[in-house]
Amino acid sequence: QVQLVESGGGLVQAGGSLRLSCAASGRTSSINDMGWYRQAPGKQRELVAAISSGGTTDYASSVKGRFTISRDNAKNTVYLQMNSLKPEDTAVYYCNARVTIVATLKLDYWGQGTQVTVSS
């Protein structure tokens, strides 16, 4: 089992910045990829950014150049630095950790979510 606890959400004006953190506990040695997803009201949950255990990153096109995902494996923590925030970034942000059991079986763990609200 893996437990994830997010922090760092809040209310910010457009153009501002926020940094989200997600601390993992439990069987952290089994975690491969970690990432951030978001879900706005009435919309599906979408990938924002992901980072592999080796540090390879991937971003949604809507956040490229504004958001940066990073990972501290020693602290079992993943971060999302969000700059130049826009009102359309408003959503609940969820931390994700993926554990590979075998090549064809992967488990996803989720945090409780943290609200990010960007005012115009």
mmCIF file of C-alpha atoms in Angstrom:
data_model
loop_
_atom_site.group_PDB
_atom_site.id
_atom_site.type_symbol
_atom_site.label_atom_id
_atom_site.label_comp_id
_atom_site.label_asym_id
_atom_site.label_seq_id
_atom_site.Cartn_x
_atom_site.Cartn_y
_atom_site.Cartn_z
ATOM 1 C CA GLN A 1 0.000 0.000 0.000
ATOM 2 C CA VAL A 2 1.045 3.560 -0.737
ATOM 3 C CA GLN A 3 -0.402 6.649 0.924
ATOM 4 C CA LEU A 4 -0.197 10.087 -0.672
ATOM 5 C CA VAL A 5 -0.748 13.423 1.046
ATOM 6 C CA GLU A 6 -0.889 16.628 -0.992
ATOM 7 C CA SER A 7 -0.362 20.176 0.208
ATOM 8 C CA GLY A 8 0.143 23.639 -1.218
ATOM 9 C CA GLY A 9 -3.131 24.442 -2.931
ATOM 10 C CA GLY A 10 -4.972 27.696 -2.437
ATOM 11 C CA LEU A 11 -6.288 30.882 -4.005
ATOM 12 C CA VAL A 12 -4.040 32.962 -6.224
ATOM 13 C CA GLN A 13 -4.500 35.743 -8.737
ATOM 14 C CA ALA A 14 -3.903 35.190 -12.424
ATOM 15 C CA GLY A 15 -0.207 35.409 -13.195
ATOM 16 C CA GLY A 16 0.747 34.176 -9.751
ATOM 17 C CA SER A 17 2.496 31.016 -8.618
ATOM 18 C CA LEU A 18 1.843 28.045 -6.372
ATOM 19 C CA ARG A 19 3.874 25.001 -5.439
ATOM 20 C CA LEU A 20 2.161 21.711 -4.737
ATOM 21 C CA SER A 21 3.808 18.945 -2.757
ATOM 22 C CA CYS A 22 2.894 15.288 -2.441
ATOM 23 C CA ALA A 23 4.506 13.094 0.183
ATOM 24 C CA ALA A 24 4.350 9.344 -0.241
ATOM 25 C CA SER A 25 4.510 6.817 2.565
ATOM 26 C CA GLY A 26 4.136 3.079 2.894
ATOM 27 C CA ARG A 27 5.690 0.859 0.228
ATOM 28 C CA THR A 28 7.452 3.747 -1.473
ATOM 29 C CA SER A 29 10.204 1.541 -2.850
ATOM 30 C CA SER A 30 7.625 0.027 -5.194
ATOM 31 C CA ILE A 31 6.668 3.361 -6.806
ATOM 32 C CA ASN A 32 7.675 3.900 -10.419
ATOM 33 C CA ASP A 33 6.005 6.897 -12.039
ATOM 34 C CA MET A 34 4.457 9.786 -10.157
ATOM 35 C CA GLY A 35 2.317 12.556 -11.491
ATOM 36 C CA TRP A 36 -0.236 15.281 -11.030
ATOM 37 C CA TYR A 37 -3.735 15.202 -12.444
ATOM 38 C CA ARG A 38 -6.486 17.771 -12.190
ATOM 39 C CA GLN A 39 -10.240 17.809 -12.432
ATOM 40 C CA ALA A 40 -12.301 20.921 -13.000
ATOM 41 C CA PRO A 41 -16.061 20.985 -12.321
ATOM 42 C CA GLY A 42 -17.949 19.176 -15.041
ATOM 43 C CA LYS A 43 -14.782 17.915 -16.699
ATOM 44 C CA GLN A 44 -12.869 14.663 -16.737
ATOM 45 C CA ARG A 45 -9.705 14.204 -14.764
ATOM 46 C CA GLU A 46 -6.693 14.984 -16.929
ATOM 47 C CA LEU A 47 -2.970 14.465 -16.698
ATOM 48 C CA VAL A 48 -1.046 17.637 -15.912
ATOM 49 C CA ALA A 49 2.494 16.333 -15.529
ATOM 50 C CA ALA A 50 4.294 13.076 -14.844
ATOM 51 C CA ILE A 51 7.793 12.048 -13.866
ATOM 52 C CA SER A 52 9.391 8.629 -14.003
ATOM 53 C CA SER A 53 11.638 7.158 -11.354
ATOM 54 C CA GLY A 54 14.549 8.085 -13.608
ATOM 55 C CA GLY A 55 13.442 11.700 -13.933
ATOM 56 C CA THR A 56 11.873 11.687 -17.378
ATOM 57 C CA THR A 57 9.039 14.216 -17.479
ATOM 58 C CA ASP A 58 5.894 14.677 -19.517
ATOM 59 C CA TYR A 59 3.495 17.620 -19.558
ATOM 60 C CA ALA A 60 0.076 18.459 -20.891
ATOM 61 C CA SER A 61 0.396 20.924 -23.732
ATOM 62 C CA SER A 62 -1.686 23.455 -21.819
ATOM 63 C CA VAL A 63 0.906 23.741 -19.030
ATOM 64 C CA LYS A 64 4.198 23.346 -20.905
ATOM 65 C CA GLY A 65 6.545 26.188 -20.136
ATOM 66 C CA ARG A 66 4.530 27.230 -17.068
ATOM 67 C CA PHE A 67 4.552 24.169 -14.798
ATOM 68 C CA THR A 68 7.516 22.118 -13.638
ATOM 69 C CA ILE A 69 7.325 18.703 -12.015
ATOM 70 C CA SER A 70 10.180 17.442 -9.881
ATOM 71 C CA ARG A 71 10.848 14.568 -7.557
ATOM 72 C CA ASP A 72 12.953 13.996 -4.473
ATOM 73 C CA ASN A 73 13.312 10.238 -4.184
ATOM 74 C CA ALA A 74 15.116 10.513 -0.842
ATOM 75 C CA LYS A 75 12.071 12.285 0.619
ATOM 76 C CA ASN A 76 9.530 10.291 -1.397
ATOM 77 C CA THR A 77 8.026 13.584 -2.478
ATOM 78 C CA VAL A 78 6.911 14.980 -5.813
ATOM 79 C CA TYR A 79 6.416 18.675 -6.474
ATOM 80 C CA LEU A 80 4.548 20.748 -9.013
ATOM 81 C CA GLN A 81 5.739 24.307 -9.435
ATOM 82 C CA MET A 82 3.011 26.290 -11.164
ATOM 83 C CA ASN A 83 3.869 29.695 -12.602
ATOM 84 C CA SER A 84 1.901 32.156 -14.725
ATOM 85 C CA LEU A 85 -1.319 30.645 -13.483
ATOM 86 C CA LYS A 86 -4.498 31.204 -15.468
ATOM 87 C CA PRO A 87 -8.153 31.005 -14.404
ATOM 88 C CA GLU A 88 -8.484 27.875 -16.534
ATOM 89 C CA ASP A 89 -5.970 26.161 -14.244
ATOM 90 C CA THR A 90 -8.618 26.194 -11.515
ATOM 91 C CA ALA A 91 -9.291 22.601 -10.468
ATOM 92 C CA VAL A 92 -8.752 20.006 -7.788
ATOM 93 C CA TYR A 93 -5.231 18.671 -8.226
ATOM 94 C CA TYR A 94 -4.541 15.028 -7.417
ATOM 95 C CA CYS A 95 -1.218 13.346 -6.834
ATOM 96 C CA ASN A 96 -0.745 9.947 -8.433
ATOM 97 C CA ALA A 97 1.734 7.157 -7.807
ATOM 98 C CA ARG A 98 1.968 4.146 -10.089
ATOM 99 C CA VAL A 99 3.299 0.828 -8.903
ATOM 100 C CA THR A 100 4.267 -1.843 -11.386
ATOM 101 C CA ILE A 101 3.451 -5.274 -10.005
ATOM 102 C CA VAL A 102 4.423 -7.076 -13.179
ATOM 103 C CA ALA A 103 4.777 -5.743 -16.722
ATOM 104 C CA THR A 104 1.079 -6.214 -17.421
ATOM 105 C CA LEU A 105 -0.268 -5.185 -14.024
ATOM 106 C CA LYS A 106 0.028 -1.679 -12.621
ATOM 107 C CA LEU A 107 -1.709 -0.129 -9.645
ATOM 108 C CA ASP A 108 -2.548 3.548 -9.253
ATOM 109 C CA TYR A 109 -2.676 5.285 -5.896
ATOM 110 C CA TRP A 110 -4.256 8.701 -5.412
ATOM 111 C CA GLY A 111 -4.049 11.498 -2.926
ATOM 112 C CA GLN A 112 -7.110 13.211 -1.498
ATOM 113 C CA GLY A 113 -6.770 16.219 -3.786
ATOM 114 C CA THR A 114 -5.974 19.864 -3.177
ATOM 115 C CA GLN A 115 -7.975 22.794 -4.519
ATOM 116 C CA VAL A 116 -6.270 25.363 -6.726
ATOM 117 C CA THR A 117 -8.312 28.451 -7.555
ATOM 118 C CA VAL A 118 -7.010 31.150 -9.870
ATOM 119 C CA SER A 119 -8.926 34.409 -9.893
ATOM 120 C CA SER A 120 -8.980 36.726 -12.895
#
